PDB file of C-alpha atoms in Angstrom:
ATOM      1  CA  MET A 108       0.203   0.060  -0.338  1.00 50.00           C
ATOM      2  CA  ASP A 109       3.105   2.396   0.700  1.00 53.00           C
ATOM      3  CA  ASN A 110       4.011   1.810  -2.803  1.00 55.00           C
ATOM      4  CA  LEU A 111       0.718   2.876  -4.756  1.00 51.00           C
ATOM      5  CA  THR A 112       0.466   6.032  -2.058  1.00 58.00           C
ATOM      6  CA  ASP A 113       4.183   6.715  -3.504  1.00 57.00           C
ATOM      7  CA  GLU A 114       3.098   6.383  -7.015  1.00 58.00           C
ATOM      8  CA  LYS A 115       0.159   8.762  -6.951  1.00 56.00           C
ATOM      9  CA  ARG A 116       2.251  11.465  -5.039  1.00 60.00           C
ATOM     10  CA  GLY A 117       4.938  10.640  -7.617  1.00 59.00           C
ATOM     11  CA  THR A 118       2.106  11.162 -10.185  1.00 64.00           C
ATOM     12  CA  ALA A 119       0.649  14.060  -8.351  1.00 61.00           C
ATOM     13  CA  ASP A 120       4.134  16.062  -8.227  1.00 71.00           C
ATOM     14  CA  THR A 121       5.116  15.322 -11.884  1.00 73.00           C
ATOM     15  CA  ALA A 122       1.696  17.123 -12.863  1.00 66.00           C
ATOM     16  CA  GLN A 123       2.345  19.781 -10.461  1.00 71.00           C
ATOM     17  CA  ALA A 124       6.061  20.070 -12.020  1.00 68.00           C
ATOM     18  CA  GLU A 125       4.171  20.128 -15.792  1.00 69.00           C
ATOM     19  CA  GLU A 126       1.445  22.823 -14.841  1.00 69.00           C
ATOM     20  CA  GLU A 127       4.422  25.131 -13.160  1.00 67.00           C
ATOM     21  CA  LYS A 128       6.569  24.637 -16.428  1.00 65.00           C
ATOM     22  CA  GLU A 129       3.587  25.668 -18.616  1.00 63.00           C
ATOM     23  CA  ALA A 130       2.786  28.674 -16.167  1.00 59.00           C
ATOM     24  CA  ALA A 131       6.231  29.656 -16.356  1.00 57.00           C
ATOM     25  CA  ALA A 132       6.436  29.347 -20.407  1.00 64.00           C
ATOM     26  CA  GLY A 133       3.385  31.657 -20.536  1.00 74.00           C
ATOM     27  CA  LEU A 134       5.303  33.875 -17.977  1.00 75.00           C
ATOM     28  CA  GLY A 135       8.351  34.630 -20.334  1.00 80.00           C
ATOM     29  CA  LYS A 136      11.261  36.064 -18.353  1.00 85.00           C
ATOM     30  CA  PHE A 137       9.275  36.062 -14.849  1.00 82.00           C
ATOM     31  CA  LYS A 138       9.818  33.088 -12.138  1.00 83.00           C
ATOM     32  CA  ASP A 139       6.441  33.454 -11.348  1.00 85.00           C
ATOM     33  CA  VAL A 140       3.400  35.329 -11.100  1.00 86.00           C
ATOM     34  CA  LYS A 141       4.480  37.271  -7.994  1.00 90.00           C
ATOM     35  CA  ALA A 142       6.968  38.418  -9.861  1.00 88.00           C
ATOM     36  CA  LEU A 143       5.385  39.179 -12.608  1.00 88.00           C
ATOM     37  CA  MET A 144       2.921  41.136 -10.772  1.00 90.00           C
ATOM     38  CA  ASN A 145       5.867  42.911  -8.759  1.00 92.00           C
ATOM     39  CA  ALA A 146       7.070  44.217 -12.116  1.00 91.00           C
ATOM     40  CA  TYR A 147       4.147  45.284 -13.544  1.00 91.00           C
ATOM     41  CA  ALA A 148       3.499  47.467 -10.307  1.00 93.00           C
ATOM     42  CA  SER A 149       6.903  49.157 -10.771  1.00 93.00           C
ATOM     43  CA  LEU A 150       6.334  49.468 -14.519  1.00 93.00           C
ATOM     44  CA  GLU A 151       2.872  51.500 -13.619  1.00 95.00           C
ATOM     45  CA  ALA A 152       4.366  53.544 -11.202  1.00 94.00           C
ATOM     46  CA  GLU A 153       6.932  54.671 -13.712  1.00 95.00           C
ATOM     47  CA  PHE A 154       4.744  54.919 -16.451  1.00 95.00           C
ATOM     48  CA  THR A 155       2.863  57.079 -13.681  1.00 95.00           C
ATOM     49  CA  ARG A 156       5.507  59.444 -12.690  1.00 94.00           C
ATOM     50  CA  ARG A 157       6.557  59.932 -16.798  1.00 95.00           C
ATOM     51  CA  SER A 158       3.245  61.050 -17.650  1.00 94.00           C
ATOM     52  CA  GLN A 159       3.409  63.505 -14.546  1.00 94.00           C
ATOM     53  CA  ARG A 160       6.789  64.978 -15.350  1.00 94.00           C
ATOM     54  CA  LEU A 161       5.286  65.275 -19.351  1.00 94.00           C
ATOM     55  CA  LYS A 162       2.495  67.154 -18.187  1.00 94.00           C
ATOM     56  CA  GLU A 163       4.753  69.266 -16.261  1.00 94.00           C
ATOM     57  CA  LEU A 164       6.763  70.036 -18.967  1.00 93.00           C
ATOM     58  CA  GLU A 165       3.805  70.770 -21.130  1.00 93.00           C
ATOM     59  CA  GLU A 166       2.359  73.236 -19.116  1.00 92.00           C
ATOM     60  CA  LYS A 167       6.037  74.931 -18.307  1.00 91.00           C
ATOM     61  CA  SER A 168       6.279  75.251 -22.208  1.00 90.00           C
ATOM     62  CA  LYS A 169       2.706  76.425 -23.020  1.00 89.00           C
ATOM     63  CA  ALA A 170       3.400  79.508 -20.222  1.00 88.00           C
ATOM     64  CA  GLU A 171       7.075  80.367 -21.071  1.00 89.00           C
ATOM     65  CA  ALA A 172       5.318  80.890 -24.798  1.00 86.00           C
ATOM     66  CA  VAL A 173       2.401  83.273 -23.453  1.00 83.00           C
ATOM     67  CA  HIS A 174       5.301  84.963 -21.714  1.00 80.00           C
ATOM     68  CA  ALA A 175       7.553  85.279 -24.746  1.00 79.00           C
ATOM     69  CA  GLN A 176       4.483  86.858 -26.166  1.00 75.00           C
ATOM     70  CA  GLN A 177       3.242  89.060 -23.897  1.00 72.00           C
ATOM     71  CA  ASP A 178       6.893  90.207 -23.883  1.00 68.00           C
ATOM     72  CA  ALA A 179       7.492  90.949 -27.375  1.00 64.00           C
ATOM     73  CA  ALA A 180       4.240  93.085 -27.986  1.00 59.00           C
ATOM     74  CA  PRO A 181       5.352  95.934 -25.683  1.00 54.00           C
ATOM     75  CA  SER A 182       9.044  95.736 -26.731  1.00 59.00           C
ATOM     76  CA  SER A 183       7.814  96.241 -30.333  1.00 60.00           C
ATOM     77  CA  ALA A 184       5.522  99.183 -29.616  1.00 60.00           C
ATOM     78  CA  GLN A 185       7.731 100.920 -27.198  1.00 64.00           C
ATOM     79  CA  ASP A 186      10.749 100.761 -29.876  1.00 68.00           C
ATOM     80  CA  GLY A 187       7.891 101.922 -32.393  1.00 68.00           C
ATOM     81  CA  ARG A 188       7.584 105.106 -29.957  1.00 72.00           C
ATOM     82  CA  SER A 189      11.520 106.149 -29.216  1.00 75.00           C
ATOM     83  CA  LEU A 190      11.897 105.746 -33.244  1.00 76.00           C
ATOM     84  CA  TYR A 191       9.276 108.484 -33.400  1.00 77.00           C
ATOM     85  CA  GLU A 192      10.244 110.842 -30.540  1.00 78.00           C
ATOM     86  CA  ARG A 193      13.561 110.360 -32.238  1.00 76.00           C
ATOM     87  CA  ALA A 194      12.664 111.427 -35.820  1.00 76.00           C
ATOM     88  CA  ALA A 195      10.137 114.146 -34.394  1.00 76.00           C
ATOM     89  CA  GLY A 196      13.253 115.848 -32.593  1.00 77.00           C
ATOM     90  CA  ASP A 197      15.480 115.947 -35.773  1.00 81.00           C
ATOM     91  CA  GLU A 198      13.835 118.381 -38.499  1.00 84.00           C
ATOM     92  CA  GLU A 199      16.319 116.365 -41.506  1.00 84.00           C
ATOM     93  CA  VAL A 200      15.026 113.151 -41.027  1.00 82.00           C
ATOM     94  CA  LYS A 201      11.316 114.631 -40.548  1.00 82.00           C
ATOM     95  CA  ASN A 202      11.705 116.722 -43.890  1.00 84.00           C
ATOM     96  CA  ALA A 203      13.309 113.744 -45.306  1.00 84.00           C
ATOM     97  CA  ILE A 204      10.133 111.780 -44.838  1.00 84.00           C
ATOM     98  CA  ILE A 205       7.602 114.069 -45.920  1.00 84.00           C
ATOM     99  CA  ALA A 206       9.361 114.692 -48.841  1.00 83.00           C
ATOM    100  CA  ASP A 207       9.665 110.960 -50.054  1.00 85.00           C
ATOM    101  CA  TYR A 208       6.021 110.848 -48.936  1.00 83.00           C
ATOM    102  CA  LEU A 209       4.734 113.691 -51.338  1.00 80.00           C
ATOM    103  CA  LYS A 210       7.240 112.161 -53.658  1.00 81.00           C
ATOM    104  CA  ALA A 211       5.420 108.701 -54.128  1.00 80.00           C
ATOM    105  CA  VAL A 212       1.551 110.496 -53.957  1.00 74.00           C
ATOM    106  CA  CYS A 213       2.618 112.718 -56.559  1.00 75.00           C
ATOM    107  CA  SER A 214       4.380 110.385 -58.988  1.00 73.00           C
ATOM    108  CA  GLY A 215       1.233 108.739 -59.455  1.00 65.00           C
ATOM    109  CA  ARG A 216       1.973 105.222 -58.943  1.00 58.00           C
ATOM    110  CA  GLY A 217      -0.912 104.649 -56.726  1.00 54.00           C
ATOM    111  CA  ALA A 218      -2.324 101.512 -56.214  1.00 56.00           C
ATOM    112  CA  PRO A 219      -0.716  98.874 -58.643  1.00 56.00           C
ATOM    113  CA  MET A 220      -2.832  97.933 -61.299  1.00 60.00           C
ATOM    114  CA  ALA A 221      -4.221  94.164 -62.227  1.00 62.00           C
ATOM    115  CA  THR A 222      -2.338  92.279 -64.206  1.00 64.00           C
ATOM    116  CA  GLY A 223      -3.606  89.290 -66.730  1.00 64.00           C
ATOM    117  CA  GLY A 224      -6.112  89.027 -67.946  1.00 62.00           C
ATOM    118  CA  VAL A 225      -7.681  89.901 -71.792  1.00 64.00           C
ATOM    119  CA  ALA A 226      -8.392  93.473 -72.668  1.00 65.00           C
ATOM    120  CA  VAL A 227     -11.677  94.038 -73.771  1.00 64.00           C
ATOM    121  CA  PRO A 228     -12.012  96.323 -77.080  1.00 64.00           C
ATOM    122  CA  SER A 229     -14.549  98.509 -77.262  1.00 65.00           C
ATOM    123  CA  PRO A 230     -16.475  99.936 -80.545  1.00 53.00           C
ATOM    124  CA  LYS A 231     -14.602 102.711 -82.191  1.00 68.00           C
ATOM    125  CA  ASN A 232     -18.491 104.381 -82.644  1.00 68.00           C
ATOM    126  CA  LYS A 233     -21.211 104.542 -80.642  1.00 79.00           C
ATOM    127  CA  PRO A 234     -24.052 102.936 -82.209  1.00 83.00           C
ATOM    128  CA  ALA A 235     -27.340 105.001 -83.271  1.00 86.00           C
ATOM    129  CA  SER A 236     -29.737 102.550 -83.501  1.00 91.00           C
ATOM    130  CA  ILE A 237     -30.728  98.964 -81.596  1.00 92.00           C
ATOM    131  CA  LYS A 238     -30.223  97.357 -85.334  1.00 93.00           C
ATOM    132  CA  GLU A 239     -26.343  98.743 -85.605  1.00 90.00           C
ATOM    133  CA  ALA A 240     -25.475  97.923 -81.575  1.00 89.00           C
ATOM    134  CA  GLY A 241     -27.191  94.339 -82.527  1.00 91.00           C
ATOM    135  CA  ARG A 242     -24.681  94.061 -85.690  1.00 89.00           C
ATOM    136  CA  LEU A 243     -21.591  95.828 -83.508  1.00 84.00           C
ATOM    137  CA  ALA A 244     -22.772  93.070 -80.603  1.00 87.00           C
ATOM    138  CA  ARG A 245     -22.396  89.988 -83.398  1.00 89.00           C
ATOM    139  CA  GLN A 246     -19.132  91.254 -84.895  1.00 86.00           C
ATOM    140  CA  PHE A 247     -17.680  91.399 -81.193  1.00 82.00           C
ATOM    141  CA  LEU A 248     -18.691  88.121 -80.415  1.00 86.00           C
ATOM    142  CA  LYS A 249     -17.270  86.612 -83.574  1.00 83.00           C
ATOM    143  CA  ASN A 250     -14.196  88.186 -83.081  1.00 76.00           C
ATOM    144  CA  ASP A 251     -14.514  86.792 -79.602  1.00 65.00           C
ATOM    145  CA  THR A 252     -14.821  83.262 -80.548  1.00 61.00           C
ATOM    146  CA  GLU A 253     -11.894  83.204 -83.297  1.00 58.00           C
ATOM    147  CA  ASP A 254      -9.475  83.203 -80.745  1.00 50.00           C
TER     148      ASP A 254
END
């Protein structure tokens, strides 16, 4: 009877050893489930720390961008005012600016004309009647379709 009990115990031990081998194969480099859970917990903690650090850096970056915009606007306006004050105090500079402005206005350049497109020919004479206007229109359309 001892022999039979030892045999059952040996079979049970073998089955348990096989189950442990299969479980270990499924866990990869981890010895057991406890080691896997410990590794997961430490990984989760590291992920949380990195996420918080990333959020802090993003907020800091946004704050720096806002400060940079606020700092840039007043300085450019201030530079413009100081430039105007220096120019207003110098009669030669003031006269040169006015002369350049008047030259540009008087030169007739004004607003640039639209470029491109097709010139529209107009009749040399005004039509005296509707019949003559119809003839001129047909002639215009005939010339226009030939291009």
